PDB file of C-alpha atoms in Angstrom:
ATOM      1  CA  MET A   1      10.136 -23.502 -28.647  1.00  0.00           C
ATOM      2  CA  GLU A   2       8.715 -21.606 -31.611  1.00  0.00           C
ATOM      3  CA  ARG A   3       5.008 -19.701 -31.766  1.00  0.00           C
ATOM      4  CA  ILE A   4       3.568 -20.347 -35.114  1.00  0.00           C
ATOM      5  CA  VAL A   5       0.271 -18.233 -36.318  1.00  0.00           C
ATOM      6  CA  ASN A   6      -1.793 -19.832 -38.239  1.00  0.00           C
ATOM      7  CA  GLY A   7      -2.973 -16.656 -40.267  1.00  0.00           C
ATOM      8  CA  HIS A   8      -3.012 -13.502 -40.053  1.00  0.00           C
ATOM      9  CA  TYR A   9      -1.373 -12.441 -36.647  1.00  0.00           C
ATOM     10  CA  ALA A  10      -3.786  -9.597 -36.294  1.00  0.00           C
ATOM     11  CA  ASP A  11      -7.000 -11.833 -37.504  1.00  0.00           C
ATOM     12  CA  PRO A  12      -8.960 -12.691 -34.306  1.00  0.00           C
ATOM     13  CA  ASP A  13      -9.330 -16.093 -35.396  1.00  0.00           C
ATOM     14  CA  SER A  14      -6.488 -16.786 -36.336  1.00  0.00           C
ATOM     15  CA  THR A  15      -4.469 -19.583 -34.007  1.00  0.00           C
ATOM     16  CA  ARG A  16      -1.283 -19.890 -32.880  1.00  0.00           C
ATOM     17  CA  ASP A  17       0.757 -22.705 -31.807  1.00  0.00           C
ATOM     18  CA  ILE A  18       3.797 -23.214 -29.669  1.00  0.00           C
ATOM     19  CA  LEU A  19       5.736 -26.042 -30.903  1.00  0.00           C
ATOM     20  CA  GLY A  20       9.247 -27.518 -29.173  1.00  0.00           C
ATOM     21  CA  ILE A  21       7.951 -26.870 -25.835  1.00  0.00           C
ATOM     22  CA  THR A  22       9.915 -29.079 -23.113  1.00  0.00           C
ATOM     23  CA  PRO A  23       8.062 -31.125 -20.459  1.00  0.00           C
ATOM     24  CA  HIS A  24       9.417 -28.417 -18.010  1.00  0.00           C
ATOM     25  CA  GLN A  25       8.479 -25.364 -19.857  1.00  0.00           C
ATOM     26  CA  PHE A  26       4.891 -27.452 -20.083  1.00  0.00           C
ATOM     27  CA  GLU A  27       4.527 -28.200 -16.569  1.00  0.00           C
ATOM     28  CA  ARG A  28       5.614 -24.421 -15.302  1.00  0.00           C
ATOM     29  CA  LEU A  29       2.863 -23.360 -18.423  1.00  0.00           C
ATOM     30  CA  ILE A  30       0.377 -25.558 -15.777  1.00  0.00           C
ATOM     31  CA  MET A  31       1.585 -24.154 -12.391  1.00  0.00           C
ATOM     32  CA  ILE A  32       1.068 -20.872 -13.891  1.00  0.00           C
ATOM     33  CA  LEU A  33      -2.545 -20.599 -15.443  1.00  0.00           C
ATOM     34  CA  GLN A  34      -3.335 -22.714 -12.304  1.00  0.00           C
ATOM     35  CA  GLN A  35      -2.181 -19.905  -9.705  1.00  0.00           C
ATOM     36  CA  PHE A  36      -3.750 -17.548 -11.882  1.00  0.00           C
ATOM     37  CA  HIS A  37      -6.946 -19.152 -12.222  1.00  0.00           C
ATOM     38  CA  PHE A  38      -7.099 -19.887  -8.437  1.00  0.00           C
ATOM     39  CA  SER A  39      -5.916 -16.153  -7.279  1.00  0.00           C
ATOM     40  CA  THR A  40      -8.614 -15.105  -9.699  1.00  0.00           C
ATOM     41  CA  GLN A  41     -11.260 -17.203  -8.179  1.00  0.00           C
ATOM     42  CA  GLU A  42     -10.243 -16.119  -4.835  1.00  0.00           C
ATOM     43  CA  MET A  43     -10.785 -12.390  -5.933  1.00  0.00           C
ATOM     44  CA  LEU A  44     -14.239 -12.777  -7.700  1.00  0.00           C
ATOM     45  CA  THR A  45     -15.306 -14.613  -4.799  1.00  0.00           C
ATOM     46  CA  ALA A  46     -14.043 -11.994  -2.431  1.00  0.00           C
ATOM     47  CA  THR A  47     -16.741  -9.172  -1.307  1.00  0.00           C
ATOM     48  CA  GLU A  48     -16.355  -5.894  -2.749  1.00  0.00           C
ATOM     49  CA  GLU A  49     -15.000  -4.025   0.562  1.00  0.00           C
ATOM     50  CA  GLU A  50     -12.373  -6.927   0.371  1.00  0.00           C
ATOM     51  CA  ARG A  51     -11.665  -6.386  -2.755  1.00  0.00           C
ATOM     52  CA  LYS A  52     -11.572  -2.282  -2.467  1.00  0.00           C
ATOM     53  CA  ASP A  53      -9.151  -2.801   0.213  1.00  0.00           C
ATOM     54  CA  LEU A  54      -6.882  -4.868  -1.818  1.00  0.00           C
ATOM     55  CA  PHE A  55      -6.791  -2.302  -4.378  1.00  0.00           C
ATOM     56  CA  LYS A  56      -6.515   0.768  -2.065  1.00  0.00           C
ATOM     57  CA  SER A  57      -3.877  -1.226  -0.624  1.00  0.00           C
ATOM     58  CA  MET A  58      -1.860  -2.022  -4.300  1.00  0.00           C
ATOM     59  CA  ALA A  59      -2.859   1.468  -5.344  1.00  0.00           C
ATOM     60  CA  SER A  60      -1.146   2.631  -2.358  1.00  0.00           C
ATOM     61  CA  SER A  61       2.240   0.472  -2.623  1.00  0.00           C
ATOM     62  CA  GLN A  62       5.837   1.231  -3.299  1.00  0.00           C
ATOM     63  CA  LEU A  63       5.895  -0.483  -6.735  1.00  0.00           C
ATOM     64  CA  MET A  64       2.613   1.641  -7.863  1.00  0.00           C
ATOM     65  CA  LYS A  65       4.637   4.971  -6.583  1.00  0.00           C
ATOM     66  CA  SER A  66       8.000   4.347  -8.401  1.00  0.00           C
ATOM     67  CA  MET A  67       5.651   3.825 -11.499  1.00  0.00           C
ATOM     68  CA  GLY A  68       4.636   7.095 -10.527  1.00  0.00           C
ATOM     69  CA  GLN A  69       0.732   6.219 -10.355  1.00  0.00           C
ATOM     70  CA  ASP A  70      -1.368   7.259  -7.251  1.00  0.00           C
ATOM     71  CA  GLU A  71      -4.734   6.323  -5.558  1.00  0.00           C
ATOM     72  CA  ARG A  72      -6.356   8.202  -8.293  1.00  0.00           C
ATOM     73  CA  ASP A  73      -4.662   6.872 -11.275  1.00  0.00           C
ATOM     74  CA  PHE A  74      -5.271   3.096  -9.882  1.00  0.00           C
ATOM     75  CA  GLU A  75      -9.137   3.832  -9.707  1.00  0.00           C
ATOM     76  CA  MET A  76      -9.461   4.768 -13.149  1.00  0.00           C
ATOM     77  CA  VAL A  77      -7.302   1.759 -14.272  1.00  0.00           C
ATOM     78  CA  VAL A  78      -9.206  -0.843 -11.427  1.00  0.00           C
ATOM     79  CA  LYS A  79     -12.767   0.388 -13.084  1.00  0.00           C
ATOM     80  CA  ASP A  80     -13.077  -2.732 -15.940  1.00  0.00           C
ATOM     81  CA  LEU A  81     -11.209  -5.318 -13.280  1.00  0.00           C
ATOM     82  CA  GLU A  82     -13.947  -7.292 -12.570  1.00  0.00           C
ATOM     83  CA  GLU A  83     -15.175  -7.752 -16.319  1.00  0.00           C
ATOM     84  CA  GLN A  84     -10.924  -8.582 -16.656  1.00  0.00           C
ATOM     85  CA  LEU A  85     -11.182 -10.782 -14.047  1.00  0.00           C
ATOM     86  CA  ILE A  86     -13.832 -12.734 -15.161  1.00  0.00           C
ATOM     87  CA  GLU A  87     -12.719 -12.963 -19.016  1.00  0.00           C
ATOM     88  CA  GLY A  88      -9.271 -14.018 -17.875  1.00  0.00           C
ATOM     89  CA  TYR A  89     -11.165 -16.760 -15.095  1.00  0.00           C
ATOM     90  CA  ASN A  90     -12.820 -18.009 -18.073  1.00  0.00           C
ATOM     91  CA  VAL A  91      -9.717 -17.929 -20.647  1.00  0.00           C
ATOM     92  CA  SER A  92      -7.616 -19.836 -17.882  1.00  0.00           C
ATOM     93  CA  TYR A  93     -10.432 -22.398 -17.394  1.00  0.00           C
ATOM     94  CA  GLU A  94     -10.292 -22.853 -21.388  1.00  0.00           C
ATOM     95  CA  PHE A  95      -6.797 -23.401 -20.901  1.00  0.00           C
ATOM     96  CA  LEU A  96      -6.447 -25.715 -18.529  1.00  0.00           C
ATOM     97  CA  ALA A  97      -9.318 -27.759 -19.524  1.00  0.00           C
ATOM     98  CA  ALA A  98      -7.667 -28.415 -22.741  1.00  0.00           C
ATOM     99  CA  ILE A  99      -4.580 -29.792 -21.259  1.00  0.00           C
ATOM    100  CA  ASN A 100      -6.255 -31.637 -18.780  1.00  0.00           C
ATOM    101  CA  GLN A 101      -5.955 -29.618 -15.521  1.00  0.00           C
ATOM    102  CA  PRO A 102      -9.294 -28.422 -15.350  1.00  0.00           C
ATOM    103  CA  TYR A 103      -9.159 -27.018 -11.686  1.00  0.00           C
ATOM    104  CA  PRO A 104      -5.790 -25.419  -9.517  1.00  0.00           C
ATOM    105  CA  GLY A 105      -4.538 -28.398  -8.098  1.00  0.00           C
ATOM    106  CA  ALA A 106      -4.804 -31.148 -11.042  1.00  0.00           C
ATOM    107  CA  SER A 107      -2.154 -33.337 -11.416  1.00  0.00           C
ATOM    108  CA  TYR A 108      -0.911 -33.521 -14.908  1.00  0.00           C
ATOM    109  CA  ASN A 109       0.692 -36.684 -14.260  1.00  0.00           C
ATOM    110  CA  SER A 110      -2.288 -38.714 -12.712  1.00  0.00           C
TER     111      SER A 110
END
């Protein structure tokens, strides 16, 4: 697999091409994008209370503790999360639509 930058790598208008991706890698990419898209959709449709509960449980997780984070640190990181979720959701949709997989569960082979 090879990544080619069309233009300057720091130019936000330059594009990237991935060449030589195998069918297995492509199917895996679709699956990952669909999973991200679905989980983001679930997060965005959750109530504010459900999101707070999830963030609180994430902040108190062993993973966060092992990274030296506590609940206050995590709250600062999460401040912009909803905006990032919406942006990520829109980008994942653009990817999936471009490869004819506009929704989670769509089958590339049909």
